[in-house]
Amino acid sequence: MKRILTLSATAAALALTSAMAFADTVTVVTSFPRDLTDPFKTAFEAAHPGTTLEVVSRNTNAAVSHLKETQSANSVDLMWASAPDAFEVLKAGGLLAKVNVKSDGIPDAIGGYPINDSEGFYYGFAASGYGIMYNTRYIKANDLPVAKEWDDLKRAEYNGHVAMSSPSRSGTTHLTVETLLQGEGWDKGWATWKWIAGNMNTVTERSFGVPDAVNSGSTGFGIVIDFFGLASKASGFPVELVYPSVTAIVPANIGVIKNAPNEAGAVKFVEFLLSPKGQQILLNPAIMRLPVNPAAYENAPEGFPNPFSKDFAPGAIEFDVDVSGARYNLVNSLFDVLITYRLDDLREAVSAIQKAEAAQAKSGNEKAASLIAEARKLIEAMPITQEQAADPAFAHVFTTSRAKAATKVVGRQAEVEQGWDTFAVENYRKARDLAKQAAAL
C-alpha cells in the first residue's frame, strides 16, 4: 500500500509539474520575422523568469486559416501581426477574447486611426506606413530617378525594376493594395496596380522576399511596409524609403485568442509590448517599427519617422478597416487572378503598349493613338464593380484563402475565378495585339 501511495504521489507531482510548465508557456502565432520576435522573446522572458514565449511562424493569412480550423481545440494564446483587417476577420469569427490590458501613455488614435479595438479584442503595439523602398546604388547604375509616388512606378522607364509580394501570402501587402483601392477608388486603384505590375520583375511568395531583393540589388524598387526599408537602412544596406501621398498609417496588432490555454500569460505579454521597455525595443536597428507611445520617440535615432508629428505623411488616408475586412479574401483572389497568375500576360501587354506609346510620340499618328487608348482601356477593365465587391452575399463566396501555394479553390469561388481568368486573358491578349498594330503604323 505504501508503494502504491508513493507511486501515486510521484505521478501527481509529475502531472503538477507538467501543468505548471504548460501554464508558464505563452504561445504566439505571428507573421513577424525572428529579427523582431527574438528581442521581444528574450526581454519578456527576462522580465518574467520561469515564463517561456513560444513563437510559431506563419504568414498572416495562413495564421488566420489555422486559427479558424483549430478553434474547437485551440492551443494558441496570441495572434501577433501587422494587418488590422485580419484581426477584424478573427473578431467577426468569434476567435478573439475580450481582455483588459494596462497601456499607460498610449493615445486613442494615430493619424486619425484608432490604435486599439474599441471593444478590447485586440491592441495596437506599433504603427505602420506603406511605401516604396529603393536601392540607391541600383538606381544610379541604371540611371533611374527616385520613384516618390505610386504613379511614378507606372512609367515605362521602371519596366523590369519593381518587386512586390502577393497580398494573399502577406497581410501587409494586402493592406498596401487596399490603401490604393480606398485612396484612389476601386477602378483607378486597380488600374494603378495593373500598370505597376506590368513593370514588375517578380511577385514574391513572402513579403520578406521584396526587401531582400532590394537589399541585394536584384531589383531597384520594392513595394513594402515601412519597417522593411527602415530596418534595412539601419543595418547598413544602401536603401531609402519614401511614403507616397496615398498611404495609410495603421497599427500593427496583437490579440488574445478565445479559449487561450494561458490567457493570463498572454495578457502579460501584451502589457509588456505596450510598456515603455517594450516600446523601446521597437527602435532596435533590426526592427525599426514605429512605437504607439509618443514618449518613445524621445530616444529615436535622428531622422526616424514620427507618425505623431504634423509633417508625417500629411496625405495619409483614413483607412476603413471594416471595408477592407468585408472584402478581404475577395480582393486577394482578384489580385491573384488578374495579376499574380497572369503576370506574364500582363507584362507582355503593358510592354507592348509602352513601345507603341514611344513610337506614337515620335510619329504623331492619330490612328495609333486611338488604338493605344483602346488597349489601355482593356488593361484597366475590371470584371466586377465596387458595388458587387461590397455585396456581402458575393464577398462570402470567397471562403478560401491561398495562404499556401498548393491551396485549391472549389465550388462557386472556383467558378467566379475562372470567369475572371478568362476575362483577364482575353483582355490582355487584345490589348497586346492592338498595341502592336499601333506600333506598326
Short mmCIF file of N, CA and C in Angstrom, two decimals, residues 234-345:
data_model
loop_
_atom_site.label_atom_id
_atom_site.label_comp_id
_atom_site.label_asym_id
_atom_site.label_seq_id
_atom_site.Cartn_x
_atom_site.Cartn_y
_atom_site.Cartn_z
N ALA A 234 18.98 50.92 -41.49
CA ALA A 234 19.68 50.92 -40.21
C ALA A 234 20.74 49.83 -40.15
N SER A 235 20.54 48.77 -40.93
CA SER A 235 21.50 47.66 -40.95
C SER A 235 22.65 47.90 -41.93
N GLY A 236 22.63 49.04 -42.61
CA GLY A 236 23.75 49.40 -43.47
C GLY A 236 23.56 49.15 -44.95
N PHE A 237 22.38 48.67 -45.35
CA PHE A 237 22.15 48.47 -46.78
C PHE A 237 21.95 49.82 -47.47
N PRO A 238 22.35 49.93 -48.76
CA PRO A 238 22.22 51.20 -49.48
C PRO A 238 20.79 51.44 -49.96
N VAL A 239 19.87 51.62 -49.02
CA VAL A 239 18.46 51.74 -49.38
C VAL A 239 17.85 52.96 -48.72
N GLU A 240 16.76 53.43 -49.30
CA GLU A 240 15.96 54.51 -48.75
C GLU A 240 14.49 54.12 -48.86
N LEU A 241 13.65 54.84 -48.11
CA LEU A 241 12.21 54.59 -48.14
C LEU A 241 11.48 55.90 -48.31
N VAL A 242 10.46 55.92 -49.17
CA VAL A 242 9.62 57.10 -49.33
C VAL A 242 8.16 56.71 -49.11
N TYR A 243 7.40 57.61 -48.50
CA TYR A 243 5.96 57.42 -48.33
C TYR A 243 5.25 58.18 -49.44
N PRO A 244 4.57 57.50 -50.37
CA PRO A 244 3.78 58.21 -51.38
C PRO A 244 2.67 59.02 -50.74
N SER A 245 2.09 59.92 -51.52
CA SER A 245 1.00 60.75 -50.99
C SER A 245 -0.16 59.90 -50.51
N VAL A 246 -0.48 58.86 -51.27
CA VAL A 246 -1.57 57.96 -50.88
C VAL A 246 -0.97 56.83 -50.06
N THR A 247 -1.06 56.96 -48.76
CA THR A 247 -0.61 55.91 -47.86
C THR A 247 -1.56 55.90 -46.68
N ALA A 248 -1.35 54.95 -45.78
CA ALA A 248 -2.19 54.86 -44.58
C ALA A 248 -1.30 54.59 -43.38
N ILE A 249 -1.64 55.17 -42.27
CA ILE A 249 -0.92 54.90 -41.02
C ILE A 249 -1.86 54.10 -40.15
N VAL A 250 -1.56 52.83 -39.98
CA VAL A 250 -2.43 51.95 -39.21
C VAL A 250 -1.59 51.16 -38.21
N PRO A 251 -2.21 50.71 -37.12
CA PRO A 251 -1.46 49.96 -36.11
C PRO A 251 -1.23 48.51 -36.48
N ALA A 252 -0.08 47.99 -36.11
CA ALA A 252 0.15 46.55 -36.09
C ALA A 252 -0.40 46.06 -34.76
N ASN A 253 -0.95 44.85 -34.73
CA ASN A 253 -1.77 44.46 -33.59
C ASN A 253 -1.38 43.14 -32.94
N ILE A 254 -1.94 42.96 -31.76
CA ILE A 254 -1.84 41.69 -31.06
C ILE A 254 -3.16 41.44 -30.35
N GLY A 255 -3.60 40.20 -30.36
CA GLY A 255 -4.87 39.87 -29.72
C GLY A 255 -4.80 38.52 -29.04
N VAL A 256 -5.52 38.38 -27.95
CA VAL A 256 -5.58 37.12 -27.22
C VAL A 256 -6.65 36.22 -27.85
N ILE A 257 -6.29 34.97 -28.11
CA ILE A 257 -7.21 34.04 -28.76
C ILE A 257 -8.24 33.53 -27.75
N LYS A 258 -9.47 33.38 -28.21
CA LYS A 258 -10.53 32.85 -27.35
C LYS A 258 -10.17 31.44 -26.88
N ASN A 259 -10.44 31.17 -25.62
CA ASN A 259 -10.10 29.88 -25.01
C ASN A 259 -8.60 29.62 -25.03
N ALA A 260 -7.82 30.70 -24.86
CA ALA A 260 -6.36 30.55 -24.83
C ALA A 260 -5.96 29.67 -23.65
N PRO A 261 -5.03 28.75 -23.85
CA PRO A 261 -4.57 27.89 -22.74
C PRO A 261 -3.97 28.69 -21.59
N ASN A 262 -3.36 29.82 -21.91
CA ASN A 262 -2.71 30.64 -20.88
C ASN A 262 -3.08 32.11 -21.08
N GLU A 263 -4.34 32.43 -20.81
CA GLU A 263 -4.81 33.79 -21.06
C GLU A 263 -4.09 34.80 -20.17
N ALA A 264 -3.83 34.45 -18.92
CA ALA A 264 -3.15 35.38 -18.02
C ALA A 264 -1.75 35.70 -18.52
N GLY A 265 -1.04 34.68 -19.01
CA GLY A 265 0.29 34.90 -19.56
C GLY A 265 0.24 35.71 -20.84
N ALA A 266 -0.80 35.49 -21.63
CA ALA A 266 -0.97 36.24 -22.87
C ALA A 266 -1.16 37.72 -22.57
N VAL A 267 -1.98 38.04 -21.58
CA VAL A 267 -2.20 39.44 -21.21
C VAL A 267 -0.90 40.07 -20.72
N LYS A 268 -0.09 39.32 -19.99
CA LYS A 268 1.20 39.83 -19.53
C LYS A 268 2.10 40.21 -20.71
N PHE A 269 2.07 39.38 -21.75
CA PHE A 269 2.92 39.69 -22.91
C PHE A 269 2.42 40.93 -23.64
N VAL A 270 1.11 41.07 -23.79
CA VAL A 270 0.55 42.27 -24.42
C VAL A 270 0.95 43.51 -23.63
N GLU A 271 0.82 43.44 -22.32
CA GLU A 271 1.19 44.59 -21.48
C GLU A 271 2.68 44.89 -21.57
N PHE A 272 3.50 43.85 -21.74
CA PHE A 272 4.94 44.08 -21.90
C PHE A 272 5.21 44.82 -23.21
N LEU A 273 4.53 44.41 -24.29
CA LEU A 273 4.70 45.08 -25.58
C LEU A 273 4.38 46.57 -25.48
N LEU A 274 3.36 46.90 -24.68
CA LEU A 274 2.89 48.28 -24.59
C LEU A 274 3.60 49.08 -23.50
N SER A 275 4.44 48.42 -22.72
CA SER A 275 5.17 49.11 -21.66
C SER A 275 6.28 49.97 -22.26
N PRO A 276 6.80 50.95 -21.52
CA PRO A 276 7.92 51.76 -22.03
C PRO A 276 9.09 50.92 -22.50
N LYS A 277 9.41 49.84 -21.77
CA LYS A 277 10.52 48.98 -22.16
C LYS A 277 10.23 48.27 -23.48
N GLY A 278 9.01 47.76 -23.61
CA GLY A 278 8.62 47.08 -24.85
C GLY A 278 8.61 48.01 -26.04
N GLN A 279 8.16 49.23 -25.84
CA GLN A 279 8.10 50.21 -26.92
C GLN A 279 9.51 50.60 -27.38
N GLN A 280 10.46 50.64 -26.46
CA GLN A 280 11.83 50.97 -26.83
C GLN A 280 12.48 49.88 -27.67
N ILE A 281 12.08 48.63 -27.46
CA ILE A 281 12.63 47.53 -28.26
C ILE A 281 12.31 47.71 -29.74
N LEU A 282 11.19 48.37 -30.04
CA LEU A 282 10.81 48.61 -31.43
C LEU A 282 11.86 49.43 -32.18
N LEU A 283 12.69 50.18 -31.45
CA LEU A 283 13.70 51.03 -32.08
C LEU A 283 15.02 50.29 -32.29
N ASN A 284 15.05 49.01 -31.97
CA ASN A 284 16.20 48.16 -32.27
C ASN A 284 16.50 48.26 -33.78
N PRO A 285 17.77 48.46 -34.18
CA PRO A 285 18.08 48.62 -35.61
C PRO A 285 17.58 47.50 -36.51
N ALA A 286 17.42 46.30 -35.96
CA ALA A 286 16.93 45.19 -36.77
C ALA A 286 15.41 45.18 -36.88
N ILE A 287 14.74 46.03 -36.07
CA ILE A 287 13.27 46.06 -36.06
C ILE A 287 12.74 47.34 -36.68
N MET A 288 13.05 48.48 -36.08
CA MET A 288 12.69 49.79 -36.60
C MET A 288 11.21 49.94 -36.92
N ARG A 289 10.38 49.57 -35.93
CA ARG A 289 8.94 49.81 -36.05
C ARG A 289 8.60 51.12 -35.38
N LEU A 290 7.48 51.71 -35.75
CA LEU A 290 7.04 52.98 -35.19
C LEU A 290 6.26 52.74 -33.91
N PRO A 291 6.77 53.15 -32.73
CA PRO A 291 6.06 52.93 -31.47
C PRO A 291 4.72 53.67 -31.45
N VAL A 292 3.79 53.15 -30.65
CA VAL A 292 2.49 53.83 -30.49
C VAL A 292 2.49 54.71 -29.25
N ASN A 293 3.56 54.69 -28.49
CA ASN A 293 3.70 55.59 -27.34
C ASN A 293 4.54 56.78 -27.78
N PRO A 294 3.98 57.99 -27.83
CA PRO A 294 4.73 59.16 -28.29
C PRO A 294 6.03 59.40 -27.53
N ALA A 295 6.08 59.02 -26.26
CA ALA A 295 7.27 59.25 -25.45
C ALA A 295 8.47 58.46 -25.95
N ALA A 296 8.23 57.37 -26.65
CA ALA A 296 9.33 56.52 -27.13
C ALA A 296 10.20 57.24 -28.16
N TYR A 297 9.63 58.25 -28.84
CA TYR A 297 10.38 58.94 -29.91
C TYR A 297 11.46 59.87 -29.36
N GLU A 298 11.44 60.10 -28.04
CA GLU A 298 12.49 60.92 -27.44
C GLU A 298 13.85 60.26 -27.59
N ASN A 299 13.87 58.92 -27.70
CA ASN A 299 15.11 58.17 -27.83
C ASN A 299 15.29 57.60 -29.23
N ALA A 300 14.49 58.07 -30.20
CA ALA A 300 14.59 57.54 -31.56
C ALA A 300 15.82 58.08 -32.27
N PRO A 301 16.38 57.33 -33.23
CA PRO A 301 17.53 57.81 -33.99
C PRO A 301 17.18 59.08 -34.76
N GLU A 302 18.18 59.86 -35.07
CA GLU A 302 17.97 61.10 -35.82
C GLU A 302 17.36 60.79 -37.19
N GLY A 303 16.33 61.53 -37.54
CA GLY A 303 15.68 61.34 -38.83
C GLY A 303 14.65 60.22 -38.85
N PHE A 304 14.43 59.55 -37.72
CA PHE A 304 13.46 58.46 -37.66
C PHE A 304 12.05 59.03 -37.78
N PRO A 305 11.20 58.44 -38.62
CA PRO A 305 9.84 58.97 -38.81
C PRO A 305 9.05 58.97 -37.51
N ASN A 306 8.28 60.03 -37.29
CA ASN A 306 7.42 60.13 -36.12
C ASN A 306 5.99 60.35 -36.60
N PRO A 307 5.15 59.33 -36.53
CA PRO A 307 3.78 59.46 -37.04
C PRO A 307 2.91 60.40 -36.22
N PHE A 308 3.40 60.86 -35.07
CA PHE A 308 2.64 61.81 -34.27
C PHE A 308 2.97 63.26 -34.63
N SER A 309 3.95 63.45 -35.53
CA SER A 309 4.29 64.80 -35.96
C SER A 309 3.37 65.25 -37.09
N LYS A 310 3.18 66.56 -37.21
CA LYS A 310 2.25 67.10 -38.20
C LYS A 310 2.72 66.90 -39.64
N ASP A 311 4.04 66.83 -39.84
CA ASP A 311 4.56 66.73 -41.21
C ASP A 311 4.76 65.30 -41.67
N PHE A 312 4.31 64.33 -40.88
CA PHE A 312 4.47 62.93 -41.28
C PHE A 312 3.30 62.52 -42.18
N ALA A 313 3.62 62.13 -43.42
CA ALA A 313 2.62 61.64 -44.37
C ALA A 313 1.33 62.45 -44.30
N PRO A 314 1.39 63.74 -44.63
CA PRO A 314 0.20 64.59 -44.49
C PRO A 314 -0.97 64.16 -45.36
N GLY A 315 -0.70 63.37 -46.42
CA GLY A 315 -1.79 62.94 -47.30
C GLY A 315 -2.34 61.57 -46.95
N ALA A 316 -1.95 61.03 -45.80
CA ALA A 316 -2.40 59.69 -45.41
C ALA A 316 -3.92 59.60 -45.37
N ILE A 317 -4.46 58.52 -45.91
CA ILE A 317 -5.91 58.34 -45.94
C ILE A 317 -6.39 57.81 -44.59
N GLU A 318 -7.70 57.93 -44.36
CA GLU A 318 -8.31 57.30 -43.20
C GLU A 318 -8.75 55.90 -43.61
N PHE A 319 -7.91 54.94 -43.30
CA PHE A 319 -8.13 53.57 -43.73
C PHE A 319 -9.38 53.01 -43.06
N ASP A 320 -10.28 52.42 -43.87
CA ASP A 320 -11.53 51.85 -43.36
C ASP A 320 -11.35 50.35 -43.20
N VAL A 321 -11.10 49.92 -41.96
CA VAL A 321 -10.83 48.51 -41.71
C VAL A 321 -12.07 47.65 -41.93
N ASP A 322 -13.25 48.21 -41.75
CA ASP A 322 -14.48 47.45 -41.97
C ASP A 322 -14.65 47.10 -43.44
N VAL A 323 -14.40 48.08 -44.32
CA VAL A 323 -14.49 47.83 -45.76
C VAL A 323 -13.46 46.78 -46.17
N SER A 324 -12.24 46.95 -45.67
CA SER A 324 -11.17 46.02 -46.02
C SER A 324 -11.47 44.62 -45.52
N GLY A 325 -11.94 44.52 -44.28
CA GLY A 325 -12.22 43.21 -43.72
C GLY A 325 -13.35 42.49 -44.43
N ALA A 326 -14.37 43.25 -44.87
CA ALA A 326 -15.54 42.64 -45.52
C ALA A 326 -15.20 42.02 -46.87
N ARG A 327 -14.19 42.55 -47.55
CA ARG A 327 -13.85 42.02 -48.88
C ARG A 327 -12.42 41.44 -48.90
N TYR A 328 -11.95 41.01 -47.74
CA TYR A 328 -10.56 40.57 -47.56
C TYR A 328 -10.16 39.48 -48.57
N ASN A 329 -10.85 38.35 -48.54
CA ASN A 329 -10.50 37.25 -49.45
C ASN A 329 -10.81 37.58 -50.90
N LEU A 330 -11.87 38.35 -51.12
CA LEU A 330 -12.23 38.72 -52.48
C LEU A 330 -11.12 39.52 -53.15
N VAL A 331 -10.60 40.52 -52.45
CA VAL A 331 -9.53 41.36 -53.01
C VAL A 331 -8.28 40.53 -53.28
N ASN A 332 -7.95 39.64 -52.35
CA ASN A 332 -6.77 38.79 -52.55
C ASN A 332 -6.94 37.89 -53.77
N SER A 333 -8.12 37.31 -53.91
CA SER A 333 -8.38 36.44 -55.05
C SER A 333 -8.33 37.22 -56.36
N LEU A 334 -8.91 38.41 -56.36
CA LEU A 334 -8.93 39.24 -57.56
C LEU A 334 -7.51 39.63 -57.98
N PHE A 335 -6.68 39.99 -57.01
CA PHE A 335 -5.30 40.34 -57.32
C PHE A 335 -4.56 39.14 -57.91
N ASP A 336 -4.73 37.98 -57.29
CA ASP A 336 -4.02 36.79 -57.78
C ASP A 336 -4.46 36.41 -59.19
N VAL A 337 -5.77 36.42 -59.43
CA VAL A 337 -6.27 36.01 -60.74
C VAL A 337 -5.86 37.00 -61.83
N LEU A 338 -6.00 38.30 -61.56
CA LEU A 338 -5.71 39.30 -62.58
C LEU A 338 -4.23 39.63 -62.72
N ILE A 339 -3.45 39.45 -61.65
CA ILE A 339 -2.05 39.88 -61.67
C ILE A 339 -1.08 38.74 -61.40
N THR A 340 -1.14 38.13 -60.21
CA THR A 340 -0.13 37.13 -59.84
C THR A 340 -0.05 35.99 -60.85
N TYR A 341 -1.19 35.38 -61.16
CA TYR A 341 -1.19 34.21 -62.03
C TYR A 341 -1.15 34.55 -63.51
N ARG A 342 -1.37 35.81 -63.85
CA ARG A 342 -1.32 36.23 -65.26
C ARG A 342 -0.28 37.33 -65.43
N LEU A 343 0.77 37.26 -64.61
CA LEU A 343 1.79 38.31 -64.66
C LEU A 343 2.48 38.37 -66.02
N ASP A 344 2.81 37.23 -66.59
CA ASP A 344 3.49 37.23 -67.90
C ASP A 344 2.62 37.86 -68.98
N ASP A 345 1.33 37.50 -69.00
CA ASP A 345 0.41 38.06 -69.98
C ASP A 345 0.28 39.57 -69.80
#
